[in-house]
PDB file of C-alpha atoms in Angstrom:
ATOM      1  CA  MET S   1      59.819-130.263 -86.043  1.00  0.00           C
ATOM      2  CA  ARG S   2      56.561-130.159 -84.384  1.00  0.00           C
ATOM      3  CA  ASN S   3      53.848-128.180 -83.911  1.00  0.00           C
ATOM      4  CA  VAL S   4      55.567-124.730 -86.209  1.00  0.00           C
ATOM      5  CA  ASN S   5      52.967-122.944 -88.188  1.00  0.00           C
ATOM      6  CA  VAL S   6      54.599-119.840 -89.484  1.00  0.00           C
ATOM      7  CA  ALA S   7      57.840-119.263 -91.353  1.00  0.00           C
ATOM      8  CA  LEU S   8      59.995-116.139 -91.837  1.00  0.00           C
ATOM      9  CA  LEU S   9      61.808-116.404 -94.985  1.00  0.00           C
ATOM     10  CA  GLN S  10      65.673-114.640 -94.722  1.00  0.00           C
ATOM     11  CA  LEU S  11      66.270-113.529 -98.334  1.00  0.00           C
ATOM     12  CA  CYS S  12      69.145-111.854-100.581  1.00  0.00           C
ATOM     13  CA  SER S  13      66.892-110.587-103.288  1.00  0.00           C
ATOM     14  CA  GLY S  14      68.239-108.957-106.501  1.00  0.00           C
ATOM     15  CA  THR S  15      67.387-107.447-109.841  1.00  0.00           C
ATOM     16  CA  ASN S  16      66.189-110.784-111.366  1.00  0.00           C
ATOM     17  CA  ILE S  17      62.942-111.573-110.331  1.00  0.00           C
ATOM     18  CA  LYS S  18      63.126-115.696-111.869  1.00  0.00           C
ATOM     19  CA  HIS S  19      66.081-115.895-109.280  1.00  0.00           C
ATOM     20  CA  ASN S  20      64.242-114.101-106.543  1.00  0.00           C
ATOM     21  CA  LEU S  21      61.135-116.369-106.722  1.00  0.00           C
ATOM     22  CA  ALA S  22      63.178-119.422-106.578  1.00  0.00           C
ATOM     23  CA  GLN S  23      65.021-118.484-103.585  1.00  0.00           C
ATOM     24  CA  ILE S  24      61.833-117.731-101.759  1.00  0.00           C
ATOM     25  CA  GLU S  25      59.872-121.392-103.350  1.00  0.00           C
ATOM     26  CA  GLN S  26      63.368-123.401-102.662  1.00  0.00           C
ATOM     27  CA  GLN S  27      62.937-122.247 -99.057  1.00  0.00           C
ATOM     28  CA  ILE S  28      59.185-123.353 -98.853  1.00  0.00           C
ATOM     29  CA  LYS S  29      59.521-126.201 -99.955  1.00  0.00           C
ATOM     30  CA  GLN S  30      61.659-127.224 -96.995  1.00  0.00           C
ATOM     31  CA  LEU S  31      58.952-126.313 -94.768  1.00  0.00           C
ATOM     32  CA  PRO S  32      57.121-129.344 -92.534  1.00  0.00           C
ATOM     33  CA  LYS S  33      53.484-129.378 -93.749  1.00  0.00           C
ATOM     34  CA  THR S  34      52.278-127.704 -90.683  1.00  0.00           C
ATOM     35  CA  VAL S  35      53.199-124.088 -91.501  1.00  0.00           C
ATOM     36  CA  LYS S  36      50.009-122.338 -92.168  1.00  0.00           C
ATOM     37  CA  LEU S  37      51.870-118.579 -92.551  1.00  0.00           C
ATOM     38  CA  VAL S  38      54.913-117.674 -94.353  1.00  0.00           C
ATOM     39  CA  LEU S  39      56.172-114.456 -94.300  1.00  0.00           C
ATOM     40  CA  THR S  40      58.901-112.779 -96.977  1.00  0.00           C
ATOM     41  CA  PRO S  41      60.621-109.562 -96.853  1.00  0.00           C
ATOM     42  CA  GLU S  42      60.447-106.318 -98.387  1.00  0.00           C
ATOM     43  CA  ASN S  43      61.629-105.856-101.550  1.00  0.00           C
ATOM     44  CA  ALA S  44      60.598-109.900-101.989  1.00  0.00           C
ATOM     45  CA  LEU S  45      59.943-110.105-106.091  1.00  0.00           C
ATOM     46  CA  LEU S  46      62.400-107.439-107.271  1.00  0.00           C
ATOM     47  CA  PHE S  47      65.206-104.987-105.203  1.00  0.00           C
ATOM     48  CA  ALA S  48      66.362-102.963-108.010  1.00  0.00           C
ATOM     49  CA  ASP S  49      65.968 -99.063-108.981  1.00  0.00           C
ATOM     50  CA  ALA S  50      63.023 -96.875-109.710  1.00  0.00           C
ATOM     51  CA  ASP S  51      62.795 -97.538-113.038  1.00  0.00           C
ATOM     52  CA  ALA S  52      62.279-101.287-112.416  1.00  0.00           C
ATOM     53  CA  TYR S  53      60.256-100.562-109.948  1.00  0.00           C
ATOM     54  CA  ARG S  54      57.720 -98.753-111.949  1.00  0.00           C
ATOM     55  CA  GLU S  55      58.405-101.060-115.202  1.00  0.00           C
ATOM     56  CA  HIS S  56      56.800-103.757-113.036  1.00  0.00           C
ATOM     57  CA  ALA S  57      54.324-102.219-111.136  1.00  0.00           C
ATOM     58  CA  GLU S  58      51.084-103.975-111.541  1.00  0.00           C
ATOM     59  CA  GLU S  59      47.481-103.148-110.978  1.00  0.00           C
ATOM     60  CA  GLN S  60      46.182-105.345-107.789  1.00  0.00           C
ATOM     61  CA  GLY S  61      44.757-108.724-108.713  1.00  0.00           C
ATOM     62  CA  GLU S  62      46.821-108.780-112.277  1.00  0.00           C
ATOM     63  CA  GLY S  63      50.238-109.132-113.815  1.00  0.00           C
ATOM     64  CA  PRO S  64      53.073-111.885-113.911  1.00  0.00           C
ATOM     65  CA  LEU S  65      54.579-111.356-110.010  1.00  0.00           C
ATOM     66  CA  GLN S  66      50.782-111.834-108.480  1.00  0.00           C
ATOM     67  CA  GLN S  67      50.419-114.644-110.749  1.00  0.00           C
ATOM     68  CA  ALA S  68      53.618-116.616-109.630  1.00  0.00           C
ATOM     69  CA  VAL S  69      52.694-115.615-105.331  1.00  0.00           C
ATOM     70  CA  ARG S  70      49.048-116.807-105.884  1.00  0.00           C
ATOM     71  CA  GLU S  71      50.662-120.294-107.666  1.00  0.00           C
ATOM     72  CA  LEU S  72      52.978-120.622-105.088  1.00  0.00           C
ATOM     73  CA  ALA S  73      50.504-120.239-102.230  1.00  0.00           C
ATOM     74  CA  GLN S  74      48.041-122.321-104.085  1.00  0.00           C
ATOM     75  CA  HIS S  75      50.531-125.535-104.637  1.00  0.00           C
ATOM     76  CA  TYR S  76      52.079-125.744-101.334  1.00  0.00           C
ATOM     77  CA  GLY S  77      48.789-124.537 -99.725  1.00  0.00           C
ATOM     78  CA  ILE S  78      50.058-121.926 -97.101  1.00  0.00           C
ATOM     79  CA  TRP S  79      49.054-118.200 -96.635  1.00  0.00           C
ATOM     80  CA  LEU S  80      51.938-116.239 -98.097  1.00  0.00           C
ATOM     81  CA  LEU S  81      52.693-112.627 -96.993  1.00  0.00           C
ATOM     82  CA  ILE S  82      55.114-110.798 -99.696  1.00  0.00           C
ATOM     83  CA  GLY S  83      56.205-107.985 -97.641  1.00  0.00           C
ATOM     84  CA  SER S  84      56.524-105.443-100.889  1.00  0.00           C
ATOM     85  CA  MET S  85      56.032-105.146-103.947  1.00  0.00           C
ATOM     86  CA  PRO S  86      55.668-102.308-106.486  1.00  0.00           C
ATOM     87  CA  MET S  87      51.834-101.815-107.358  1.00  0.00           C
ATOM     88  CA  ILE S  88      49.953 -99.378-109.193  1.00  0.00           C
ATOM     89  CA  SER S  89      48.348 -96.842-106.661  1.00  0.00           C
ATOM     90  CA  ARG S  90      44.667 -97.365-105.213  1.00  0.00           C
ATOM     91  CA  GLU S  91      44.708 -93.305-105.474  1.00  0.00           C
ATOM     92  CA  ASP S  92      46.093 -92.303-108.769  1.00  0.00           C
ATOM     93  CA  PRO S  93      46.913 -95.113-111.513  1.00  0.00           C
ATOM     94  CA  ASN S  94      50.068 -92.590-112.196  1.00  0.00           C
ATOM     95  CA  ARG S  95      51.650 -93.064-109.494  1.00  0.00           C
ATOM     96  CA  ILE S  96      52.829 -96.706-107.706  1.00  0.00           C
ATOM     97  CA  THR S  97      53.071 -97.948-103.721  1.00  0.00           C
ATOM     98  CA  SER S  98      55.237 -99.895-102.324  1.00  0.00           C
ATOM     99  CA  SER S  99      52.675-102.836-100.996  1.00  0.00           C
ATOM    100  CA  SER S 100      52.333-105.585 -98.856  1.00  0.00           C
ATOM    101  CA  LEU S 101      50.007-108.260-100.205  1.00  0.00           C
ATOM    102  CA  LEU S 102      48.625-111.433 -98.468  1.00  0.00           C
ATOM    103  CA  PHE S 103      47.688-114.714-100.496  1.00  0.00           C
ATOM    104  CA  ASP S 104      45.853-117.094 -98.909  1.00  0.00           C
ATOM    105  CA  ASP S 105      45.867-120.957 -99.154  1.00  0.00           C
ATOM    106  CA  GLN S 106      43.436-120.747-102.462  1.00  0.00           C
ATOM    107  CA  GLY S 107      46.135-117.912-103.713  1.00  0.00           C
ATOM    108  CA  GLU S 108      43.137-115.193-103.452  1.00  0.00           C
ATOM    109  CA  ILE S 109      44.786-111.491-102.082  1.00  0.00           C
ATOM    110  CA  ARG S 110      42.665-111.375 -98.541  1.00  0.00           C
ATOM    111  CA  ALA S 111      44.602-108.083 -97.452  1.00  0.00           C
ATOM    112  CA  ARG S 112      46.740-105.235 -99.256  1.00  0.00           C
ATOM    113  CA  TYR S 113      48.869-102.574 -97.252  1.00  0.00           C
ATOM    114  CA  ASP S 114      50.520-100.089 -98.918  1.00  0.00           C
ATOM    115  CA  LYS S 115      53.843 -98.346 -97.242  1.00  0.00           C
ATOM    116  CA  ILE S 116      52.799 -95.436 -95.077  1.00  0.00           C
ATOM    117  CA  HIS S 117      56.153 -93.809 -94.429  1.00  0.00           C
ATOM    118  CA  MET S 118      58.559 -93.589 -96.761  1.00  0.00           C
ATOM    119  CA  PHE S 119      62.362 -93.603 -96.219  1.00  0.00           C
ATOM    120  CA  ASP S 120      63.533 -90.161 -97.101  1.00  0.00           C
ATOM    121  CA  VAL S 121      67.195 -90.166 -95.043  1.00  0.00           C
ATOM    122  CA  ASP S 122      70.909 -89.297 -95.461  1.00  0.00           C
ATOM    123  CA  ILE S 123      73.171 -91.868 -93.811  1.00  0.00           C
ATOM    124  CA  LYS S 124      76.677 -92.413 -93.397  1.00  0.00           C
ATOM    125  CA  ASP S 125      76.949 -95.863 -95.700  1.00  0.00           C
ATOM    126  CA  GLU S 126      77.403 -97.155 -99.109  1.00  0.00           C
ATOM    127  CA  HIS S 127      74.313 -96.150-100.653  1.00  0.00           C
ATOM    128  CA  GLY S 128      74.346 -92.916 -98.781  1.00  0.00           C
ATOM    129  CA  SER S 129      70.891 -91.043 -99.442  1.00  0.00           C
ATOM    130  CA  TYR S 130      67.264 -93.219 -99.695  1.00  0.00           C
ATOM    131  CA  ASN S 131      64.767 -91.098-101.085  1.00  0.00           C
ATOM    132  CA  GLU S 132      61.130 -93.080-101.396  1.00  0.00           C
ATOM    133  CA  SER S 133      59.245 -90.668-101.822  1.00  0.00           C
ATOM    134  CA  SER S 134      60.563 -89.689-105.458  1.00  0.00           C
ATOM    135  CA  ILE S 135      59.544 -93.528-106.176  1.00  0.00           C
ATOM    136  CA  TYR S 136      56.227 -94.462-104.325  1.00  0.00           C
ATOM    137  CA  GLN S 137      53.110 -92.475-103.330  1.00  0.00           C
ATOM    138  CA  ARG S 138      52.633 -93.467 -99.233  1.00  0.00           C
ATOM    139  CA  GLY S 139      49.691 -94.662 -98.668  1.00  0.00           C
ATOM    140  CA  GLU S 140      46.655 -93.820 -96.999  1.00  0.00           C
ATOM    141  CA  HIS S 141      44.985 -96.622 -94.927  1.00  0.00           C
ATOM    142  CA  ILE S 142      46.081 -99.159 -92.120  1.00  0.00           C
ATOM    143  CA  THR S 143      45.430-102.932 -92.757  1.00  0.00           C
ATOM    144  CA  VAL S 144      44.323-105.824 -90.011  1.00  0.00           C
ATOM    145  CA  VAL S 145      43.245-109.130 -91.347  1.00  0.00           C
ATOM    146  CA  ASP S 146      42.453-112.918 -89.823  1.00  0.00           C
ATOM    147  CA  THR S 147      44.809-115.397 -90.898  1.00  0.00           C
ATOM    148  CA  PRO S 148      44.811-118.858 -89.697  1.00  0.00           C
ATOM    149  CA  VAL S 149      47.317-118.250 -86.954  1.00  0.00           C
ATOM    150  CA  GLY S 150      46.167-114.273 -85.630  1.00  0.00           C
ATOM    151  CA  ARG S 151      44.297-111.320 -86.178  1.00  0.00           C
ATOM    152  CA  LEU S 152      47.687-109.628 -88.460  1.00  0.00           C
ATOM    153  CA  GLY S 153      48.022-106.133 -88.847  1.00  0.00           C
ATOM    154  CA  MET S 154      50.689-105.350 -91.580  1.00  0.00           C
ATOM    155  CA  THR S 155      53.336-102.674 -91.687  1.00  0.00           C
ATOM    156  CA  ILE S 156      56.240-102.326 -93.868  1.00  0.00           C
ATOM    157  CA  CYS S 157      60.242-101.535 -93.036  1.00  0.00           C
ATOM    158  CA  TYR S 158      60.568 -97.604 -91.862  1.00  0.00           C
ATOM    159  CA  ASP S 159      56.891 -98.280 -90.424  1.00  0.00           C
ATOM    160  CA  LEU S 160      58.800 -99.550 -87.360  1.00  0.00           C
ATOM    161  CA  ARG S 161      60.170 -95.882 -86.217  1.00  0.00           C
ATOM    162  CA  PHE S 162      56.550 -94.587 -85.966  1.00  0.00           C
ATOM    163  CA  PRO S 163      55.143 -96.197 -82.633  1.00  0.00           C
ATOM    164  CA  GLY S 164      51.333 -94.358 -83.793  1.00  0.00           C
ATOM    165  CA  LEU S 165      50.574 -96.915 -86.179  1.00  0.00           C
ATOM    166  CA  PHE S 166      51.417 -99.273 -84.611  1.00  0.00           C
ATOM    167  CA  GLN S 167      49.051 -98.548 -81.563  1.00  0.00           C
ATOM    168  CA  ALA S 168      46.336 -98.183 -84.252  1.00  0.00           C
ATOM    169  CA  LEU S 169      47.059-101.749 -85.299  1.00  0.00           C
ATOM    170  CA  ARG S 170      46.547-102.674 -81.771  1.00  0.00           C
ATOM    171  CA  GLU S 171      43.263-101.094 -81.378  1.00  0.00           C
ATOM    172  CA  GLN S 172      41.924-103.076 -84.558  1.00  0.00           C
ATOM    173  CA  GLY S 173      42.429-105.786 -82.511  1.00  0.00           C
ATOM    174  CA  ALA S 174      45.961-106.849 -83.703  1.00  0.00           C
ATOM    175  CA  GLU S 175      47.366-109.987 -82.245  1.00  0.00           C
ATOM    176  CA  LEU S 176      50.149-110.262 -84.596  1.00  0.00           C
ATOM    177  CA  ILE S 177      52.013-107.965 -86.858  1.00  0.00           C
ATOM    178  CA  SER S 178      54.418-108.001 -89.857  1.00  0.00           C
ATOM    179  CA  VAL S 179      57.296-105.889 -90.356  1.00  0.00           C
ATOM    180  CA  PRO S 180      59.302-107.312 -93.628  1.00  0.00           C
ATOM    181  CA  ALA S 181      62.092-104.815 -93.514  1.00  0.00           C
ATOM    182  CA  ALA S 182      64.992-104.160 -95.625  1.00  0.00           C
ATOM    183  CA  PHE S 183      67.020-102.282 -93.458  1.00  0.00           C
ATOM    184  CA  THR S 184      70.155-100.864 -93.615  1.00  0.00           C
ATOM    185  CA  ARG S 185      73.568-103.002 -92.407  1.00  0.00           C
ATOM    186  CA  LEU S 186      73.928 -99.830 -90.143  1.00  0.00           C
ATOM    187  CA  THR S 187      70.699 -98.397 -88.913  1.00  0.00           C
ATOM    188  CA  GLY S 188      70.187-102.404 -88.471  1.00  0.00           C
ATOM    189  CA  LYS S 189      72.852-102.842 -86.250  1.00  0.00           C
ATOM    190  CA  ALA S 190      71.857-100.265 -84.269  1.00  0.00           C
ATOM    191  CA  HIS S 191      68.307-100.118 -84.392  1.00  0.00           C
ATOM    192  CA  TRP S 192      66.510-103.443 -85.428  1.00  0.00           C
ATOM    193  CA  GLU S 193      66.298-105.342 -82.471  1.00  0.00           C
ATOM    194  CA  PRO S 194      65.442-102.454 -79.890  1.00  0.00           C
ATOM    195  CA  LEU S 195      62.459-100.933 -82.244  1.00  0.00           C
ATOM    196  CA  LEU S 196      60.932-104.477 -82.821  1.00  0.00           C
ATOM    197  CA  ARG S 197      60.954-105.402 -79.188  1.00  0.00           C
ATOM    198  CA  ALA S 198      59.540-101.835 -78.277  1.00  0.00           C
ATOM    199  CA  ARG S 199      57.019-102.101 -80.712  1.00  0.00           C
ATOM    200  CA  ALA S 200      55.802-105.788 -79.177  1.00  0.00           C
ATOM    201  CA  ILE S 201      56.311-104.627 -75.609  1.00  0.00           C
ATOM    202  CA  GLU S 202      54.437-101.177 -76.226  1.00  0.00           C
ATOM    203  CA  ASN S 203      51.464-103.111 -77.700  1.00  0.00           C
ATOM    204  CA  GLN S 204      51.545-106.378 -76.109  1.00  0.00           C
ATOM    205  CA  CYS S 205      51.316-108.322 -80.067  1.00  0.00           C
ATOM    206  CA  ILE S 206      53.667-110.577 -81.398  1.00  0.00           C
ATOM    207  CA  ILE S 207      56.492-109.360 -84.030  1.00  0.00           C
ATOM    208  CA  LEU S 208      56.812-110.817 -87.317  1.00  0.00           C
ATOM    209  CA  ALA S 209      59.994-109.637 -88.384  1.00  0.00           C
ATOM    210  CA  PRO S 210      61.422-110.933 -92.031  1.00  0.00           C
ATOM    211  CA  ALA S 211      64.621-109.253 -93.503  1.00  0.00           C
ATOM    212  CA  GLN S 212      66.301-109.196 -96.435  1.00  0.00           C
ATOM    213  CA  VAL S 213      70.496-109.892 -96.016  1.00  0.00           C
ATOM    214  CA  GLY S 214      73.679-109.177 -98.062  1.00  0.00           C
ATOM    215  CA  VAL S 215      74.210-107.306-100.714  1.00  0.00           C
ATOM    216  CA  HIS S 216      71.863-105.591-103.671  1.00  0.00           C
ATOM    217  CA  GLY S 217      74.199-103.634-106.158  1.00  0.00           C
ATOM    218  CA  THR S 218      75.006-100.295-103.708  1.00  0.00           C
ATOM    219  CA  ARG S 219      72.582-101.569-100.355  1.00  0.00           C
ATOM    220  CA  ARG S 220      73.798-103.867 -97.718  1.00  0.00           C
ATOM    221  CA  THR S 221      70.766-105.136 -95.661  1.00  0.00           C
ATOM    222  CA  TRP S 222      71.163-106.351 -91.790  1.00  0.00           C
ATOM    223  CA  GLY S 223      69.241-109.671 -91.941  1.00  0.00           C
ATOM    224  CA  HIS S 224      68.576-110.905 -88.972  1.00  0.00           C
ATOM    225  CA  SER S 225      64.742-112.288 -89.487  1.00  0.00           C
ATOM    226  CA  MET S 226      63.278-112.261 -85.927  1.00  0.00           C
ATOM    227  CA  ALA S 227      60.169-113.254 -84.307  1.00  0.00           C
ATOM    228  CA  VAL S 228      59.281-111.458 -81.019  1.00  0.00           C
ATOM    229  CA  SER S 229      56.658-111.919 -78.232  1.00  0.00           C
ATOM    230  CA  GLY S 230      54.273-109.613 -76.666  1.00  0.00           C
ATOM    231  CA  TRP S 231      56.557-109.838 -73.446  1.00  0.00           C
ATOM    232  CA  GLY S 232      59.401-108.648 -75.877  1.00  0.00           C
ATOM    233  CA  GLU S 233      61.342-111.903 -75.814  1.00  0.00           C
ATOM    234  CA  ILE S 234      63.081-112.898 -78.641  1.00  0.00           C
ATOM    235  CA  ILE S 235      61.312-115.956 -79.955  1.00  0.00           C
ATOM    236  CA  LYS S 236      63.431-116.698 -82.256  1.00  0.00           C
ATOM    237  CA  LYS S 237      66.208-115.034 -84.719  1.00  0.00           C
ATOM    238  CA  ASN S 238      68.099-115.853 -87.762  1.00  0.00           C
ATOM    239  CA  SER S 239      71.445-113.787 -88.113  1.00  0.00           C
ATOM    240  CA  LEU S 240      72.637-113.825 -91.856  1.00  0.00           C
ATOM    241  CA  SER S 241      72.049-117.171 -92.954  1.00  0.00           C
ATOM    242  CA  VAL S 242      69.641-116.793 -95.859  1.00  0.00           C
ATOM    243  CA  SER S 243      67.385-119.093 -94.763  1.00  0.00           C
ATOM    244  CA  ALA S 244      63.726-119.877 -93.639  1.00  0.00           C
ATOM    245  CA  LEU S 245      63.145-118.963 -89.384  1.00  0.00           C
ATOM    246  CA  GLN S 246      60.553-122.109 -88.424  1.00  0.00           C
ATOM    247  CA  LEU S 247      58.502-121.304 -85.540  1.00  0.00           C
ATOM    248  CA  ASN S 248      55.424-121.976 -83.175  1.00  0.00           C
ATOM    249  CA  ILE S 249      53.183-118.717 -82.478  1.00  0.00           C
ATOM    250  CA  ARG S 250      50.740-119.124 -79.897  1.00  0.00           C
ATOM    251  CA  ARG S 251      48.334-116.202 -79.570  1.00  0.00           C
ATOM    252  CA  ASP S 252      46.969-117.120 -76.343  1.00  0.00           C
ATOM    253  CA  SER S 253      50.195-116.124 -74.211  1.00  0.00           C
ATOM    254  CA  LEU S 254      48.711-112.559 -75.240  1.00  0.00           C
ATOM    255  CA  THR S 255      45.780-112.579 -72.960  1.00  0.00           C
ATOM    256  CA  LEU S 256      47.406-112.933 -69.787  1.00  0.00           C
ATOM    257  CA  MET S 257      49.617-110.200 -70.413  1.00  0.00           C
ATOM    258  CA  ARG S 258      46.867-108.092 -71.386  1.00  0.00           C
ATOM    259  CA  GLU S 259      44.192-108.698 -68.639  1.00  0.00           C
ATOM    260  CA  GLN S 260      47.616-108.360 -66.132  1.00  0.00           C
ATOM    261  CA  ILE S 261      48.567-104.549 -67.738  1.00  0.00           C
ATOM    262  CA  ARG S 262      46.128-102.696 -69.681  1.00  0.00           C
ATOM    263  CA  VAL S 263      48.003-100.676 -72.177  1.00  0.00           C
ATOM    264  CA  VAL S 264      44.900-100.103 -74.388  1.00  0.00           C
ATOM    265  CA  LYS S 265      42.487 -99.383 -71.860  1.00  0.00           C
ATOM    266  CA  HIS S 266      44.938 -96.810 -70.228  1.00  0.00           C
ATOM    267  CA  ASN S 267      45.763 -95.015 -73.230  1.00  0.00           C
ATOM    268  CA  ARG S 268      45.369 -91.503 -72.229  1.00  0.00           C
ATOM    269  CA  PHE S 269      45.794 -90.419 -76.038  1.00  0.00           C
ATOM    270  CA  ARG S 270      43.584 -93.025 -77.415  1.00  0.00           C
ATOM    271  CA  PRO S 271      41.266 -90.033 -79.307  1.00  0.00           C
ATOM    272  CA  GLN S 272      44.112 -89.081 -81.686  1.00  0.00           C
ATOM    273  CA  LEU S 273      44.463 -92.330 -83.259  1.00  0.00           C
ATOM    274  CA  THR S 274      40.450 -91.781 -84.172  1.00  0.00           C
ATOM    275  CA  SER S 275      41.218 -90.731 -87.235  1.00  0.00           C
ATOM    276  CA  LEU S 276      43.673 -92.628 -88.693  1.00  0.00           C
ATOM    277  CA  ILE S 277      41.524 -95.934 -87.843  1.00  0.00           C
ATOM    278  CA  LYS S 278      38.981 -94.269 -89.819  1.00  0.00           C
ATOM    279  CA  LYS S 279      40.882 -94.765 -92.510  1.00  0.00           C
ATOM    280  CA  ASN S 280      41.366 -98.600 -92.039  1.00  0.00           C
ATOM    281  CA  THR S 281      41.013-100.542 -95.210  1.00  0.00           C
ATOM    282  CA  ASN S 282      40.677-104.081 -95.175  1.00  0.00           C
ATOM    283  CA  LEU S 283      40.095-107.007 -97.726  1.00  0.00           C
ATOM    284  CA  ASP S 284      39.252-109.721 -95.061  1.00  0.00           C
ATOM    285  CA  LYS S 285      36.545-111.822 -96.840  1.00  0.00           C
ATOM    286  CA  GLU S 286      35.362-113.211 -93.057  1.00  0.00           C
TER     287      GLU S 286
END
C-alpha cells in the first residue's frame, strides 16, 4: 500500500505483559516502511486489575515497560504512542496515573499525557461498575506535540465525552487528536462513532482512535478502531479484527475547511478555556 504513514493497532490485551508486547510487535512487523506513526489503544501493555496496575507502574524514563517500548520504536524506526500504561504520578509519588506516552523513532519520550477524566460509572454490562478514581489520580495537564505527520493533541478514552478538552487542544494548534480507548461493548455500540465524528467536526481535526477489542476478564470491549477526517467522514475503520489499520493522513486537508468555517475565531466561550490551556505541559523537544 503506497503512502501509508499512520497505523492504528487494534489489540486484545490482557494480564500477560509479554504476550501484549508480542501482539504489538507482530502487528508492527507487518507494516510498510512508509509508516511514521503507530498508535496503540488504552491499556495496551497491561489490561488487568488495580493491584497489577500499581505493581507495574513506572517512573517516567525508567522501568522494563518503557524500555521494551523504546526498543520497539528504535528497531522499527517509528514514532510509537502507547495509548495508556500505569505511571507514577507527577504530582504525588504515592499515586499512579493512567498515562499515554509518545516515543520517537530514537526511543526518546516526546510527550506524556495523564488521563484527566476518570471513568467512574455504573452500566448494565458484565462488569457493571467502573471506578477509575479508586486506582488513578486524574491528570492536571493537556498535551500537544509535533510529530512527523502533524501536530498531535493527546486524550484517553473517557475524555472523548468532554468537548472542552478537545477545544483546548485545538486552541494549542492540534491538527490530529489521539483517542486510544477500551470502550465497553455496551457504550461503544451506542456512542463510540457518534462521539468521534462530533469531536472531529467541532474542532476540524483528524481523529485517530485505536481501540481494544474482545474479552478481558470480566470486561468486553467494542473495538472499531477508526480514523475520522476533520469533516467528520470515516477515513477507515477496523471493526473487530485484531490487526493494524493502515492509512495515509494528510493534514493539508484541514486547511480549506478551517478557512471556510472559522470555528476557533467564532467561539464565544474561548476565554473559559484559558485556565486549562495555561496548565498545558508538553515534552516536545522542538
